[in-house]
Every structure is written in structure tokens, then in C-alpha cells.
Amino acid sequence: MITRRTLLLGTASGLSVLALAGCTTPEPEPTPSVTGTPTPTLVPQPLTMRRTNWAGDAFARGSFSFAAVGATPEHRAALREPVADRVFFAGEATAISEPGTVQGARESGLRAAAEVEAIADQSERIAVIGAGMAGLSAARLLVDAGYDVIVIEARDRTGGRIDTVTDADWPFPIELGPSFIRSSATTDLDEQLTVLGAASLEFTTEAEVRTRAGTVVAVDPVGAEAVADALVWAADQARDVSLERAIVDSGNGTLSTTVGDTGVSPADWLDYDLATGLKVTTGAGPGEVSAWYAPGAPATSDTSTDANTDATEDAPAVPRLVIGGYRSLLDDLATDIDVVTSNVVTLVAYDDDGVSLRLGAGESLSVDRVVVTIPLGVLQDEALEFSPALPFAHRGAIAALGMGVLDKVWLRFDEAFWSTDAPLWTIVGGDPDFAVWVNLLPLTGEPVLMGVVAAENADRLSQFSDDDFLVAALSALEPFLAAP
Ligand SMILES: Cc1cc2nc3c(=O)[nH]c(=O)nc-3n(C[C@H](O)[C@H](O)[C@H](O)COP(=O)(O)OP(=O)(O)OC[C@H]3O[C@@H](n4cnc5c(N)ncnc54)[C@H](O)[C@@H]3O)c2cc1C
């Protein structure tokens, strides 16, 4: 067993947290309260909390796609293959490069729109299902090319997984979905945001690392080296295995659990690398992720541009943090586009003559072609029916690829309880649920923190009530309490 768990949490039914806002799920499923003993925390209560539950969101069913064991870039290629020249696919899971990102979604939308443009007459009516980055990018290109385009969106807003909150609870726009431009060197998303008046800042990849006891420590590379070694070993195997299996079978799973002077063991550093690297970038645990296509896996010659996350080869040294509102990109794209919100598409029926869409309310809509951008998790959920059924290659791809989970918590405090100026915090030891934090104070002047919880930790916390979720977040922050 690679990951060891310290169960820190219990119920906090007595907590009356001030302005607790709900999760992002439009139709939230009941979140049962977890029972147990409250864990006291010395971290002050925040003024405001906002949490997400992307797996519970019926129109996302997860945060971003990843390469599950056995999945290959060919699955993404199969998923983006047009069907009968009527049904076209876009969305981050179909991206040729940088799947799982905003720019991957944009690229996929532009690619699908170009495919439509290559065969559609100018007089045709095109529907786009989904008003996220992929859908609006496709629609923008098609509208500008002169097509009659209608975008149908299930939510009551555009943006999809890009979900910027701008309200009185927060001193600046907060992002419930992506915050970073996790881009290749070639993206111009940051420049577009600047033109739109939405700031993004260079963000450090150097974290201040603390033990659970609050000691600042330097990263011991032993964990990252074990993972890298396992990936090299896996690349030479005859078949794909999980990263967890690769770590064990390559002989890297037996790191010592004996703690050193700082109270951290080599095994803790392995857990740290998986928690702050793999889980945050894929939303999945080492038992689920392909060792052939995990982040950092040696690129194989036939997958250099197409690997899931995968494609971290040309990732920039410095990511950018968006603090001025990611959704301004979507608002700009949607200008003068016919977007019908609060309409769930339940059936895509297609034949040689065209496409008929059935909407949740029972109406139907006839178009010549459709671009489907709904997330992989929703496709896996079979919430959208295709008639005739999608070809086997598409169904195989939908089943093979994975949908990871990354959730966020935003906390606004009256004043900072921490004394470090570091913008990026991580925790080693004890499997904290929130292993990574962004300190917005040095970036915005506001005592606001953003924490992330991923993979199985996110699955477990998604079942927590808001009070219990907050206790988990505050417990994870204890290492950053300023000394009295
Ligand atoms: C918490 C989190 C953090 C992230 N962090 C980053 C980051 O820092 N950097 C980065 O680049 N990427 C990040 N991502 C990933 C990024 O947000 C996505 O890759 C990208 O936004 C996906 O865009 P899309 O258009 O493919 O899908 P979506 O934005 O999900 O759009 C699909 C649309 O389809 C709609 N839809 C679903 N079902 C139906 C239906 N039946 N009928 C009609 N409409 C339907 C949905 O409501 C949605 O609007 C993050 C994602 C999450 C959740």
C-alpha cells in the first residue's frame, strides 16, 4: 500500500460558520453529515468559505480527463473522430495536445469547427452542445465563418468548468474551476486576458513545504526519484500498468518509513510527490493512472504531442495565475452568439439527412450538424443518448479514458493567521486532504487562501457536510499557524 492515511476528521456539528456558500452542483445531491469526534483546530474561522464538488456536478462528473491504465492517446483520437459527417466531437478530453486544460479545450473546439467548415455548406444550421471553452470556441469560429449557429447549454450560465464567482463575499473574482494557465509556451490565453482587462500573474512552482508540526523543510527528492524511476521501468514493459504497480514492481515501493530529524521519512516524500504532483494534475490516484502516460512519463516517439496530461513536455517553467476573472474569455467568445441556457440535451439522433436533438423539456430541434462538447464524465454517465449508438471505437474510448477529480476550497479571513509570504504552500507527512494551498495575500493584499483536494481524498470529502469540510480544510492549515 503506497499511500498511508491519517484520518483527521470528524463531525463539527457545533460549528456555526459565517457565510458558508454551497458547492457548484446545480442540482446538488444530498451531502450526508459525517459522524465522529470533532477535531479541534487552532486555525481561526474564516469569514467566508466556498467549496466545490465537481464529481457531484451532473454536467461535469469530474474535473478533467486523465490517462487511466490501458488508455492511450489513440483513445482521444478515436473520441474526436466525426461520426457520419454529422456528429463532431470537441472538449478537453478530445484535445490533440494538452488535454485536461483550458487551452486543450479551446484547441479542440477550433479543430472540430474546422472539420465542420471543411464539409458544410454555408447555408447549414449547426448546433453546438455545451457553452464551455470548447463549445464557445467552436461556435465563435463557425459564426465568424457565416454559419447559422445555436449553442445549447444545460446550466443557467455559460463557461462550463470555467466558473468565476464575482460577488460581495470576495474582494476579487475567485475561480471554482481553473485558476491557472497551465500552458505550453505557445498559448496566448494570458495575452487575451490582459486585453480583456483580466489580470494573470506569473506564479511560482517553488512551494514552501511544511511538516504537520509546522517545520519548514527542503524537499527531499527521494520521492520524485522513486516515481521517475518507476516510470522509466514501466516504459520498458510489455503492457501498461498503474503507476502504483510500477512503483512496487520496479522496487521503489519499499522506501523507509523511519523519520529523520525533521520528522519526515523517505516514504512520506513519496506520498508527498504523489499528492502534490500526480493527484493534483490528474485528479486520480497512483492506482488509477497509466504508468505509460502519467505526467512525467518518458515520451514515446509516437505520442510526443498526444499524450494525456500528459503532454507536460512543453509545459512552461512558470504557470500563470488568473486573478481577474477567467470567464471574461468566455464572455468575449460568446458575443453575439445565440446561446440557449438551462436546456439539457438528452438525445442526439442522426442520419444522412441531418441531426435531431431532443431537449430535456421534450422539445426537439433539427440541425444539419452538431458539435458535441459535453465532458467525458457526462459521456461515461450515459446522460446523453446517441441514436444510432456511437461506433464501437467511440464507446471504447469513453470507457477507457479516466475522469479525475480536483476540488477547491476558498477561504477569506478577517486577517492573516500566517506569517509566511510564500504564495504556494504544501504539506508533507500524514496525508493531509488539502496538500496544496495558494496564499493570495502576497498577490492581492487580501487574506484569502485557496486549497485543493484531489483524487480519493476529494471523493471522500465530497460526502462531507460544509461544516465537516471546513474542519478538514482548517486542520490541513495548522502547519501554517504563525507562532504565538
Ligand atoms: C477544479 C478545476 C480546476 C482546474 N484547473 C485548471 C487549471 O488550473 N488550468 C487549466 O488549464 N485547466 C484546469 N481545469 C480544467 C479546465 O477547466 C477544463 O479542461 C476546461 O474548462 C474544459 O472545457 P470544455 O469546454 O471541454 O468542457 P466544459 O467547460 O465542461 O463545457 C462543457 C459544457 O457542456 C455542458 N453540458 C453538459 N451536459 C450537457 C447536456 N446534456 N446538454 C447541454 N449541455 C451540457 C456543461 O454544462 C458545460 O457547460 C480545471 C478544472 C477544474 C474542475
XYZ file of C-alpha atoms and ligand atoms in Angstrom:
537
model
C 0.000 0.000 0.000
C 1.663 3.186 -1.098
C -0.491 5.874 0.392
C -0.970 5.896 4.120
C -3.887 7.743 5.528
C -4.294 9.661 8.688
C -7.961 10.181 9.305
C -8.125 13.617 10.773
C -11.693 14.500 10.589
C -14.943 14.136 12.376
C -18.175 15.983 12.635
C -18.249 19.619 13.549
C -21.940 19.956 14.033
C -21.468 22.689 16.611
C -19.682 24.959 14.201
C -21.645 27.921 13.030
C -19.529 29.122 10.224
C -20.431 32.527 8.930
C -21.203 32.846 5.268
C -20.886 29.284 4.050
C -21.755 29.025 0.417
C -22.772 25.790 -1.280
C -20.960 23.757 -3.869
C -21.064 24.278 -7.617
C -23.514 21.487 -8.333
C -26.586 22.988 -9.960
C -28.744 20.221 -8.568
C -26.795 19.174 -5.512
C -27.177 15.658 -4.281
C -27.708 15.355 -0.538
C -24.418 15.615 1.329
C -24.710 13.419 4.386
C -23.079 14.657 7.527
C -20.146 12.587 8.688
C -20.338 11.462 12.270
C -17.432 11.097 14.625
C -15.457 13.146 17.085
C -14.822 16.779 16.234
C -11.186 17.560 15.634
C -10.355 20.834 17.332
C -8.324 23.209 15.277
C -6.498 26.337 16.330
C -6.867 27.908 12.922
C -9.340 30.811 13.139
C -12.724 30.526 11.493
C -12.917 32.211 8.094
C -15.397 34.930 7.265
C -16.436 33.056 4.164
C -15.943 29.632 2.606
C -16.723 28.426 -0.890
C -16.247 24.771 -1.836
C -16.747 22.747 -5.000
C -17.986 19.258 -5.759
C -17.168 18.636 -9.401
C -17.811 14.890 -9.299
C -21.302 15.568 -7.974
C -21.954 18.087 -10.744
C -24.286 16.380 -13.218
C -22.916 18.432 -16.105
C -19.244 17.714 -15.422
C -18.975 14.453 -13.398
C -15.374 15.234 -12.586
C -12.762 17.903 -13.125
C -10.636 16.821 -16.092
C -9.759 13.711 -18.047
C -6.632 11.655 -17.454
C -4.945 8.596 -18.938
C -6.284 5.669 -16.952
C -4.431 2.348 -17.021
C -4.723 0.959 -20.543
C -5.808 4.258 -22.098
C -3.639 5.643 -24.863
C -3.578 8.825 -26.944
C -5.323 6.780 -29.641
C -8.413 6.731 -27.431
C -8.533 10.513 -27.526
C -8.062 10.356 -31.294
C -10.949 7.866 -31.566
C -13.169 10.096 -29.447
C -12.621 13.107 -31.689
C -13.417 11.203 -34.897
C -16.559 12.652 -36.581
C -19.473 10.228 -36.947
C -21.259 10.032 -40.312
C -20.059 13.583 -41.041
C -22.941 14.727 -38.819
C -21.705 14.455 -35.238
C -18.429 16.162 -34.333
C -16.646 15.989 -31.002
C -14.733 18.593 -29.013
C -13.904 19.152 -25.350
C -10.720 18.843 -23.359
C -10.799 15.031 -23.423
C -10.517 15.106 -27.222
C -7.627 17.573 -27.353
C -4.675 16.724 -29.550
C -2.327 18.425 -27.128
C -2.785 19.444 -23.510
C -5.945 17.533 -22.704
C -7.362 18.408 -19.317
C -6.661 22.111 -19.729
C -8.432 25.265 -20.847
C -6.163 25.644 -23.830
C -6.682 21.985 -24.756
C -10.439 22.643 -24.693
C -10.035 25.704 -26.883
C -7.852 23.886 -29.370
C -10.399 21.047 -29.565
C -13.246 23.453 -30.291
C -11.318 25.175 -33.054
C -10.348 21.792 -34.516
C -13.935 20.499 -34.528
C -15.214 23.738 -36.073
C -12.609 23.446 -38.835
C -13.791 19.882 -39.501
C -17.377 21.126 -39.868
C -16.317 24.018 -42.060
C -14.462 21.636 -44.370
C -17.668 19.831 -45.369
C -20.663 22.034 -44.504
C -22.428 24.375 -46.939
C -22.638 27.997 -45.872
C -26.426 27.742 -45.583
C -26.320 24.998 -42.942
C -27.520 25.239 -39.381
C -25.042 23.937 -36.809
C -25.779 23.151 -33.166
C -23.092 23.146 -30.501
C -23.862 21.264 -27.291
C -22.137 22.892 -24.317
C -21.094 26.505 -23.739
C -17.711 25.882 -22.128
C -14.378 26.838 -23.653
C -14.576 24.125 -26.335
C -18.168 24.865 -27.344
C -17.827 28.630 -27.458
C -14.514 28.422 -29.328
C -16.182 26.220 -31.947
C -19.260 28.438 -32.119
C -17.179 31.611 -32.466
C -15.272 30.210 -35.424
C -18.438 28.930 -37.118
C -20.387 32.171 -36.584
C -17.478 34.188 -37.926
C -17.401 31.856 -40.945
C -21.049 32.728 -41.653
C -22.924 29.663 -40.371
C -26.233 29.780 -38.541
C -25.168 28.505 -35.112
C -27.101 27.702 -31.955
C -25.361 26.766 -28.707
C -27.356 24.708 -26.219
C -26.190 24.701 -22.628
C -27.580 22.689 -19.716
C -26.580 25.147 -16.989
C -28.092 28.530 -16.388
C -24.749 30.106 -17.269
C -22.020 29.801 -19.854
C -18.455 28.741 -19.016
C -18.824 25.089 -18.040
C -15.904 24.155 -15.831
C -14.666 27.745 -16.006
C -16.663 29.179 -13.122
C -15.657 32.620 -11.903
C -17.507 33.954 -8.869
C -17.731 37.698 -8.563
C -19.805 38.748 -5.589
C -19.700 40.780 -2.419
C -18.290 37.888 -0.354
C -14.983 38.126 -2.167
C -12.639 41.050 -2.678
C -11.679 39.822 -6.152
C -13.089 37.235 -8.574
C -12.474 33.683 -7.344
C -12.266 30.652 -9.598
C -14.157 27.469 -8.706
C -12.775 25.746 -11.813
C -9.412 26.518 -13.382
C -7.195 29.211 -11.875
C -4.019 28.613 -13.814
C -2.914 28.896 -17.369
C -1.199 25.517 -17.360
C 0.001 26.255 -20.778
C 2.537 25.322 -23.293
C 4.897 28.089 -24.212
C 2.765 28.784 -27.274
C -0.523 29.773 -25.656
C -1.769 33.334 -25.813
C -4.526 32.951 -23.216
C -2.704 35.288 -20.864
C -2.415 37.953 -23.553
C -6.100 37.642 -24.357
C -6.960 38.016 -20.697
C -4.808 41.119 -20.466
C -6.579 42.655 -23.465
C -9.893 41.918 -21.730
C -8.695 43.600 -18.538
C -8.444 40.362 -16.571
C -5.083 40.092 -14.891
C -2.978 36.963 -14.701
C 0.262 36.771 -12.759
C 3.378 34.686 -13.080
C 3.122 32.044 -10.408
C 5.920 30.260 -8.670
C 6.341 26.497 -8.833
C 8.513 26.659 -5.698
C 6.436 25.776 -2.691
C 7.089 26.419 0.962
C 6.910 22.889 2.366
C 5.941 22.301 5.977
C 5.641 19.226 8.098
C 2.443 18.664 10.072
C 4.320 20.116 13.029
C 4.888 23.352 11.121
C 8.602 22.948 10.410
C 9.704 24.378 7.079
C 11.686 21.714 5.223
C 13.511 21.405 1.926
C 12.068 18.840 -0.467
C 13.941 15.561 -0.361
C 13.979 14.344 -3.988
C 13.817 10.709 -2.900
C 10.056 10.546 -3.589
C 10.217 12.172 -7.019
C 13.176 9.975 -7.925
C 11.239 6.841 -6.983
C 8.337 7.888 -9.210
C 10.637 8.827 -12.102
C 12.433 5.506 -11.785
C 9.126 3.631 -11.816
C 8.023 5.470 -14.957
C 11.246 4.595 -16.746
C 10.807 0.968 -15.677
C 7.185 0.976 -16.889
C 8.116 2.348 -20.305
C 10.100 -0.821 -20.937
C 7.292 -3.223 -20.011
C 5.205 -5.166 -22.492
C 1.929 -3.815 -21.152
C 0.693 -0.784 -19.290
C 0.222 -0.985 -15.531
C -0.860 1.534 -12.918
C 1.737 3.891 -11.535
C 1.206 2.244 -8.154
C 2.053 -1.168 -9.584
C 5.025 0.276 -11.418
C 6.361 1.769 -8.191
C 6.039 -1.549 -6.405
C 7.251 -3.822 -9.213
C 10.204 -1.607 -10.053
C 11.411 -1.921 -6.471
C 10.593 1.656 -5.480
C 7.746 0.849 -3.134
C 9.838 -0.015 -0.124
C 11.110 3.386 0.903
C 11.925 3.609 4.570
C 9.253 4.807 6.963
C 11.857 5.833 9.526
C 11.621 9.561 10.134
C 14.672 11.782 10.106
C 15.452 14.933 12.092
C 12.566 16.805 10.502
C 10.048 14.081 11.340
C 9.689 13.111 7.673
C 10.528 9.693 6.227
C 11.508 8.765 2.652
C 8.079 7.096 2.330
C 6.481 10.411 3.321
C 8.337 12.078 0.457
C 6.937 9.519 -1.953
C 3.419 10.252 -0.707
C 4.205 13.954 -0.977
C 5.277 13.660 -4.590
C 2.138 11.725 -5.482
C -0.159 14.108 -3.572
C 1.256 17.395 -4.847
C 2.199 16.173 -8.316
C 0.233 13.269 -9.709
C -3.047 13.709 -7.841
C -3.288 17.446 -8.433
C -2.508 17.233 -12.147
C -4.641 14.176 -12.954
C -7.281 14.182 -10.193
C -6.561 10.472 -9.807
C -4.525 8.250 -7.542
C -1.479 6.149 -8.470
C -3.638 3.028 -8.607
C -5.721 4.514 -11.437
C -3.207 6.352 -13.605
C -1.415 4.741 -16.528
C 2.312 4.350 -15.912
C 2.872 4.715 -19.654
C 1.110 8.067 -19.895
C 1.408 9.526 -16.399
C 2.759 13.078 -16.098
C 6.493 12.890 -16.438
C 6.478 9.538 -18.232
C 9.231 9.286 -20.832
C 7.577 10.387 -24.069
C 7.389 7.615 -26.604
C 8.182 8.513 -30.162
C 4.610 8.037 -31.403
C 2.897 10.021 -28.643
C 5.024 13.065 -28.192
C 2.243 15.550 -28.952
C -0.704 13.446 -27.985
C -0.061 12.019 -24.583
C -2.605 12.650 -21.922
C -1.584 15.381 -19.396
C 0.027 14.297 -20.160
C 1.867 16.341 -22.688
C 3.788 18.010 -19.968
C 6.917 18.012 -22.086
C 6.481 21.564 -23.264
C 4.855 22.825 -20.091
C 6.131 26.261 -19.191
C 8.572 26.776 -16.407
C 6.229 29.360 -14.923
C 2.450 28.912 -14.943
C 0.193 31.960 -14.646
C -2.469 32.521 -12.032
C -5.629 34.223 -13.246
C -6.948 36.681 -10.670
C -9.041 38.964 -12.854
C -11.748 36.519 -13.914
C -11.138 33.557 -16.245
C -14.702 33.804 -17.518
C -14.056 37.078 -19.334
C -12.591 34.855 -22.079
C -15.962 33.112 -22.409
C -17.950 36.344 -22.325
C -15.802 37.626 -25.131
C -16.209 34.472 -27.205
C -19.992 34.459 -26.696
C -20.524 37.985 -28.021
C -23.491 37.949 -30.449
C -23.749 34.153 -30.347
C -27.166 32.552 -29.863
C -26.713 30.624 -26.589
C -29.741 28.879 -25.129
C -29.061 28.175 -21.447
C -30.904 25.894 -18.973
C -31.560 23.333 -21.707
C -30.255 19.792 -21.287
C -29.797 17.822 -24.498
C -30.874 14.227 -23.843
C -30.737 12.663 -27.331
C -28.687 13.168 -30.465
C -30.359 11.317 -33.369
C -28.523 11.471 -36.678
C -28.810 10.099 -40.208
C -27.737 11.059 -43.714
C -30.157 13.987 -43.789
C -29.236 15.714 -40.574
C -29.410 15.717 -36.801
C -32.330 15.897 -34.411
C -31.721 16.960 -30.807
C -34.157 16.215 -28.013
C -34.079 18.680 -25.167
C -34.867 17.940 -21.536
C -38.201 19.730 -21.684
C -39.322 17.426 -24.502
C -38.881 19.779 -27.464
C -36.725 18.793 -30.383
C -34.515 20.762 -32.674
C -33.358 19.897 -36.186
C -29.974 20.973 -37.451
C -27.618 19.906 -40.202
C -24.681 19.019 -37.961
C -23.782 19.065 -34.294
C -20.616 19.646 -32.291
C -20.788 17.725 -29.005
C -18.586 19.185 -26.257
C -20.046 17.613 -23.142
C -17.420 16.401 -20.662
C -16.052 12.861 -20.699
C -17.598 12.235 -17.269
C -21.058 13.033 -18.631
C -20.484 10.764 -21.630
C -19.398 7.986 -19.244
C -22.568 8.604 -17.257
C -24.574 7.898 -20.447
C -26.603 11.005 -19.680
C -26.711 11.788 -23.398
C -28.144 9.135 -25.721
C -26.999 8.751 -29.322
C -29.174 7.168 -31.988
C -27.818 5.150 -33.632
C -25.381 4.320 -30.831
C -21.877 5.703 -31.244
C -19.417 3.465 -33.096
C -17.543 0.939 -31.003
C -14.307 2.949 -31.161
C -16.014 5.934 -29.532
C -17.596 3.820 -26.828
C -14.277 2.093 -26.204
C -12.554 5.442 -25.843
C -15.200 6.791 -23.461
C -14.815 3.697 -21.298
C -11.010 3.642 -21.393
C -10.183 7.240 -20.520
C -10.431 8.379 -16.904
C -12.150 11.371 -15.350
C -10.220 12.797 -12.413
C -11.484 14.875 -9.526
C -9.966 18.033 -8.133
C -11.980 20.148 -5.738
C -11.250 23.534 -4.284
C -11.930 25.428 -1.108
C -11.700 29.194 -0.928
C -11.385 30.800 2.497
C -11.471 34.501 3.315
C -10.213 35.532 6.735
C -10.574 38.680 8.757
C -6.806 38.859 8.962
C -3.909 36.584 8.149
C -3.137 33.941 10.805
C 0.003 33.006 8.939
C 3.296 34.821 8.742
C 4.848 33.460 5.565
C 4.850 35.464 2.342
C 5.177 32.345 0.207
C 2.340 32.187 -2.354
C 2.420 28.374 -2.667
C 2.229 26.076 0.355
C 2.465 22.305 0.528
C 2.421 19.846 3.411
C 4.475 16.693 3.833
C 3.558 13.789 6.093
C 0.265 12.459 7.369
C -1.630 12.522 4.047
C -3.383 15.874 4.546
C -6.520 16.081 2.434
C -5.576 19.561 1.237
C -1.907 19.077 0.368
C -1.575 22.264 -1.709
C -2.585 25.841 -0.857
C -2.310 29.129 -2.683
C -1.798 32.173 -0.459
C -3.429 35.106 -2.211
C -2.215 37.656 0.343
C 1.115 38.497 -1.295
C -0.569 38.525 -4.718
C -3.690 40.577 -3.945
C -3.218 42.084 -0.494
C -6.256 40.133 0.724
C -6.174 37.401 3.418
C -7.629 34.757 1.116
C -6.440 31.150 0.729
C -7.304 28.573 -1.914
C -6.811 24.891 -1.099
C -7.089 21.896 -3.396
C -8.088 18.326 -2.626
C -7.803 15.654 -5.288
C -8.464 12.030 -6.216
C -9.758 9.715 -3.472
C -9.390 12.481 -0.867
C -11.756 14.618 -2.947
C -14.186 11.704 -3.365
C -14.292 11.205 0.386
C -14.626 14.884 1.254
C -17.392 15.341 -1.296
C -19.586 13.378 1.128
C -18.889 15.813 3.969
C -21.272 18.492 5.136
C -19.994 22.047 4.740
C -19.073 22.189 8.427
C -17.051 18.971 8.247
C -15.436 20.023 5.000
C -14.341 23.249 6.651
C -12.850 21.386 9.613
C -10.829 19.292 7.155
C -9.549 22.413 5.441
C -8.678 24.224 8.663
C -6.948 21.134 10.072
C -4.750 20.988 6.993
C -3.774 24.622 7.585
C -2.470 24.080 11.114
C 1.187 23.838 9.980
C 0.909 27.441 8.789
C -0.289 28.943 12.046
C 2.070 31.731 12.989
C 3.941 31.075 16.190
C 2.190 32.836 19.079
C -11.391 22.481 -10.126
C -10.767 22.528 -11.508
C -9.525 23.096 -11.679
C -8.947 23.154 -12.937
N -7.750 23.763 -13.063
C -7.268 24.017 -14.308
C -6.171 24.902 -14.466
O -5.636 25.475 -13.491
N -5.745 25.142 -15.735
C -6.340 24.573 -16.822
O -5.914 24.845 -17.964
N -7.411 23.746 -16.698
C -7.892 23.470 -15.469
N -9.020 22.732 -15.324
C -9.595 22.056 -16.494
C -10.410 23.018 -17.383
O -11.337 23.717 -16.581
C -11.140 22.215 -18.431
O -10.203 21.437 -19.167
C -11.904 23.065 -19.449
O -12.538 24.165 -18.832
C -12.913 22.171 -20.150
O -13.637 22.892 -21.129
P -14.665 22.096 -22.056
O -15.314 23.097 -22.920
O -14.003 20.931 -22.656
O -15.744 21.479 -21.023
P -16.788 22.220 -20.104
O -16.256 23.529 -19.658
O -17.176 21.268 -19.044
O -18.020 22.508 -21.075
C -18.973 21.517 -21.387
C -20.348 22.145 -21.275
O -21.338 21.169 -21.619
C -22.456 21.389 -20.790
N -23.275 20.182 -20.784
C -23.034 19.002 -20.161
N -24.016 18.128 -20.437
C -24.895 18.769 -21.252
C -26.106 18.380 -21.871
N -26.600 17.146 -21.742
N -26.777 19.290 -22.623
C -26.284 20.545 -22.782
N -25.114 20.964 -22.215
C -24.438 20.076 -21.468
C -21.831 21.709 -19.451
O -22.732 22.344 -18.581
C -20.664 22.595 -19.858
O -21.028 23.965 -19.866
C -9.633 22.639 -14.063
C -10.900 22.084 -13.905
C -11.471 22.033 -12.642
C -12.857 21.472 -12.478
